[in-house]
């Protein structure tokens, strides 16, 4: 068994031991996940399918099962007089044991929950929809048949709880949405533990018991992930049902997001030598510090937190998830090289934090409340329920004391009271709010203010002296924000002595599949499509940009030459991992060509190489030994896998060489029309140029006109209000000459062009060299275009970075390849057909568009122009998450392209990379056009063959 499999087996074994230990005293009355939910009897009071008894899966949000009202932002207007109430009944059999005590646990029920067992109410109604709660039912449970009745009120009766949990910019649900189980415990038992395990091996643990016997004591033993004892057992006494144990261990394996080493402690409650109860808890040795006026430190190393905000959400099941959903969420974030997640607006499933612990992801755990705080008494209970459940997760490094204006400074004391580690509770401040207003703790306040402009971020990073951690930034509405300008922001954060990190808003678009809207993801207009990825993980350009920008490995070189000696410069951006722990695979690849139909490449050589010893923050040389008999290739691909086996960086270095992309096996003769010298025939293609401007007016294949026309025309947009006027001097005809068997058409000073030069080659290539002039100024975009009817375009293939489009302020993330995409409608926040067909693509070498009537149109980039494809559609009411782009349908070749904004920020507020382009000189470019260059005459016949 190899090392990776051994490590994976160890993790799985460890998780199994812990799970089996915990689950051996649990009897689930519900299912455990969305895909294992168990039917209970159910009646809804209002809305869809109300007024009669039926069944509903538990756990679930009842809206997703066809009941009640879909509500976003606030409950329906009549909620006070006609509230949504779900009535649950569940009959179950049980076998009581006389020496045991029993508790019923609800892991999540929205929003007020009243529990009755066998006709008797159990405890008080629980208020709060997001935290776990339990009741003792020892005196209510019986052997044989039992009837559990649960009344769940979707809107709270307490008006301040309604404000805290039910007035928020996200979907509001109802129902028992997390599991319900009965916990069996001995008469004297350990209720819970709270652990503080530091990087120096110091271990402290508070043990909370319910023990009526006298002369009881506690003994503990720590185990590693292989269930081997670590150190000797240690013990402590109990006073008033609370014990405290301490020990110091040597040479402990520390927990971090890069090394998620876990331990397990077994605590035994004893009376003399008799064991009354044993309890196990996993934990990690790690020290997380907030050093005021400095930064965040993990295990003594200053680190930056990088990640996004995440809700527990799926379009089909709301806040009820499967185990695979939770794992997919974590893997998605690790794919983008996150080290942290802000679990915003409420705590997640406990199992998600287990995954963060075991796979390595730091987390901020948040008290519910979006814009209004809880009332003091209820809020204190909710804080306790939050912290008590999650206190032992090493992945939890910070608490969040509510969101926006939901911060209640009184709750800081409760976080510190219940957290043995004294982790810092954050105040999350709005875009423009004063974070110091009515708040003056005895520690320095971390500047979490949301959505700073670049100038404001720089002021905080370099002009003030507080840790800067914008907990919502670069709002990713539609195709804006997210990865756009992330590099600019991140570079500034890295350079600052008080940079703390950045959390993007948000991970997912949250579109609920509504049965009354054709089961399509509905985002409540532009309120909820805020994600780096779509509702089912659909990836747009920001996903790839974030992945590259936050990669812990950087390779300096972008290209190689034929004399490449195998040396590459590598930078280590890990926090703890030496690069010699990473694995590197390389490939020499040959790209498919315009003449083929396949995407991708052929692999002509492969190999593995060891990384040199490069410590975090350092740089060094990676040496690759290529084959002696070097095959022909186009690029060198480098893949870097981290110490956990995750692909963290991929780069393709192009081989600089002269390449013929459009191979033409038949030398077609270019024929000039006898009557019209600006009309040409190349095989079955007819091309007509304008006699004055020199533009390609029309193009026909086999005598049938295509939708291609008017190429080129200048299309520019100033960033100010000045209008652009072109010279139209139609008295001077374009010139035509025959030079070295090529026809050359030239035109000067027409329609904004200084010059147009067409070279018509017998190979079928139409090469266009052009120069156009613009007045000195700043421009949103500048380029030339070709008109084409978008309806006639079917698909495209291109060699270049992709698969997604770019904007001026989001150029990162592309991988050089031959990409192939069918033309599909894509509307951000409405229709998810990633990658997008339309928009700007760069860099690129060639592109082929397949049209109606078997027409293929190819372009070759002879310069460094940026390809523009048709007209990208934006989502409805995009606010400032928008762009400037030509209105005319067609293909474009840009010298300058637009930036994209975010929901709350114009591109110009994003810093230097997002500013309009300053132009003070003429612009030029060179592209070649090919039409059906690879088609043989009469080779499209269809033969019908019958076999009898």
Short mmCIF file of N, CA and C in Angstrom, two decimals, residues 684-685 699-708 789 791-795 849-857 931-932 935 940:
data_model
loop_
_atom_site.label_atom_id
_atom_site.label_comp_id
_atom_site.label_asym_id
_atom_site.label_seq_id
_atom_site.Cartn_x
_atom_site.Cartn_y
_atom_site.Cartn_z
N UNK A 684 -14.56 27.61 -54.00
CA UNK A 684 -16.00 27.82 -53.97
C UNK A 684 -16.39 29.07 -53.17
N UNK A 685 -15.37 29.87 -52.80
CA UNK A 685 -15.62 31.06 -51.99
C UNK A 685 -15.53 32.32 -52.85
N UNK A 699 -19.33 37.90 -48.32
CA UNK A 699 -18.60 36.65 -48.53
C UNK A 699 -19.64 35.57 -48.80
N UNK A 700 -19.45 34.82 -49.89
CA UNK A 700 -20.38 33.76 -50.25
C UNK A 700 -19.64 32.45 -50.43
N UNK A 701 -20.32 31.35 -50.16
CA UNK A 701 -19.77 30.01 -50.36
C UNK A 701 -20.73 29.23 -51.24
N UNK A 702 -20.20 28.68 -52.32
CA UNK A 702 -21.02 27.94 -53.28
C UNK A 702 -22.17 28.78 -53.80
N UNK A 703 -21.89 30.06 -53.96
CA UNK A 703 -22.88 30.96 -54.51
C UNK A 703 -23.93 31.44 -53.53
N UNK A 704 -23.85 30.98 -52.30
CA UNK A 704 -24.82 31.39 -51.29
C UNK A 704 -24.16 32.34 -50.30
N UNK A 705 -24.77 33.49 -50.11
CA UNK A 705 -24.19 34.50 -49.22
C UNK A 705 -24.19 34.01 -47.78
N UNK A 706 -23.08 34.26 -47.12
CA UNK A 706 -23.03 34.01 -45.67
C UNK A 706 -23.43 35.30 -44.95
N UNK A 707 -23.51 35.23 -43.63
CA UNK A 707 -23.88 36.43 -42.86
C UNK A 707 -22.68 37.31 -42.56
N UNK A 708 -21.50 36.91 -43.05
CA UNK A 708 -20.29 37.70 -42.82
C UNK A 708 -20.27 38.91 -43.75
N UNK A 789 -24.15 37.41 -38.37
CA UNK A 789 -25.42 37.08 -37.71
C UNK A 789 -25.17 35.96 -36.70
N UNK A 791 -27.04 34.07 -35.13
CA UNK A 791 -27.87 32.88 -35.28
C UNK A 791 -27.24 31.86 -36.22
N UNK A 792 -26.33 32.30 -37.07
CA UNK A 792 -25.71 31.38 -38.01
C UNK A 792 -24.49 30.66 -37.41
N UNK A 793 -24.05 31.07 -36.22
CA UNK A 793 -22.87 30.46 -35.59
C UNK A 793 -23.31 29.27 -34.75
N UNK A 794 -22.67 28.15 -34.93
CA UNK A 794 -23.05 26.91 -34.24
C UNK A 794 -22.09 26.53 -33.12
N UNK A 795 -20.79 26.69 -33.35
CA UNK A 795 -19.81 26.27 -32.34
C UNK A 795 -18.49 26.93 -32.65
N UNK A 849 -14.81 29.16 -36.29
CA UNK A 849 -16.24 29.22 -36.01
C UNK A 849 -16.98 28.42 -37.08
N UNK A 850 -17.85 27.54 -36.64
CA UNK A 850 -18.60 26.67 -37.53
C UNK A 850 -20.00 27.25 -37.67
N UNK A 851 -20.41 27.47 -38.95
CA UNK A 851 -21.64 28.21 -39.24
C UNK A 851 -22.63 27.34 -40.00
N UNK A 852 -23.78 27.93 -40.28
CA UNK A 852 -24.78 27.25 -41.11
C UNK A 852 -24.19 26.86 -42.46
N UNK A 853 -24.83 25.88 -43.08
CA UNK A 853 -24.48 25.46 -44.45
C UNK A 853 -23.04 24.97 -44.57
N UNK A 854 -22.53 24.36 -43.50
CA UNK A 854 -21.19 23.77 -43.52
C UNK A 854 -20.10 24.78 -43.85
N UNK A 855 -20.29 25.99 -43.41
CA UNK A 855 -19.28 27.03 -43.60
C UNK A 855 -18.40 27.10 -42.36
N UNK A 856 -17.09 27.09 -42.55
CA UNK A 856 -16.13 27.24 -41.46
C UNK A 856 -15.34 28.52 -41.69
N UNK A 857 -15.23 29.33 -40.68
CA UNK A 857 -14.48 30.57 -40.76
C UNK A 857 -13.39 30.52 -39.70
N UNK A 931 -11.57 30.71 -45.02
CA UNK A 931 -12.95 30.27 -45.22
C UNK A 931 -12.93 28.91 -45.91
N UNK A 932 -13.50 27.92 -45.25
CA UNK A 932 -13.58 26.55 -45.81
C UNK A 932 -12.25 26.12 -46.44
N UNK A 935 -11.79 22.19 -47.12
CA UNK A 935 -12.87 21.45 -47.76
C UNK A 935 -12.48 21.04 -49.18
N UNK A 940 -18.93 16.33 -49.96
CA UNK A 940 -19.96 16.35 -48.92
C UNK A 940 -21.19 15.56 -49.35
#
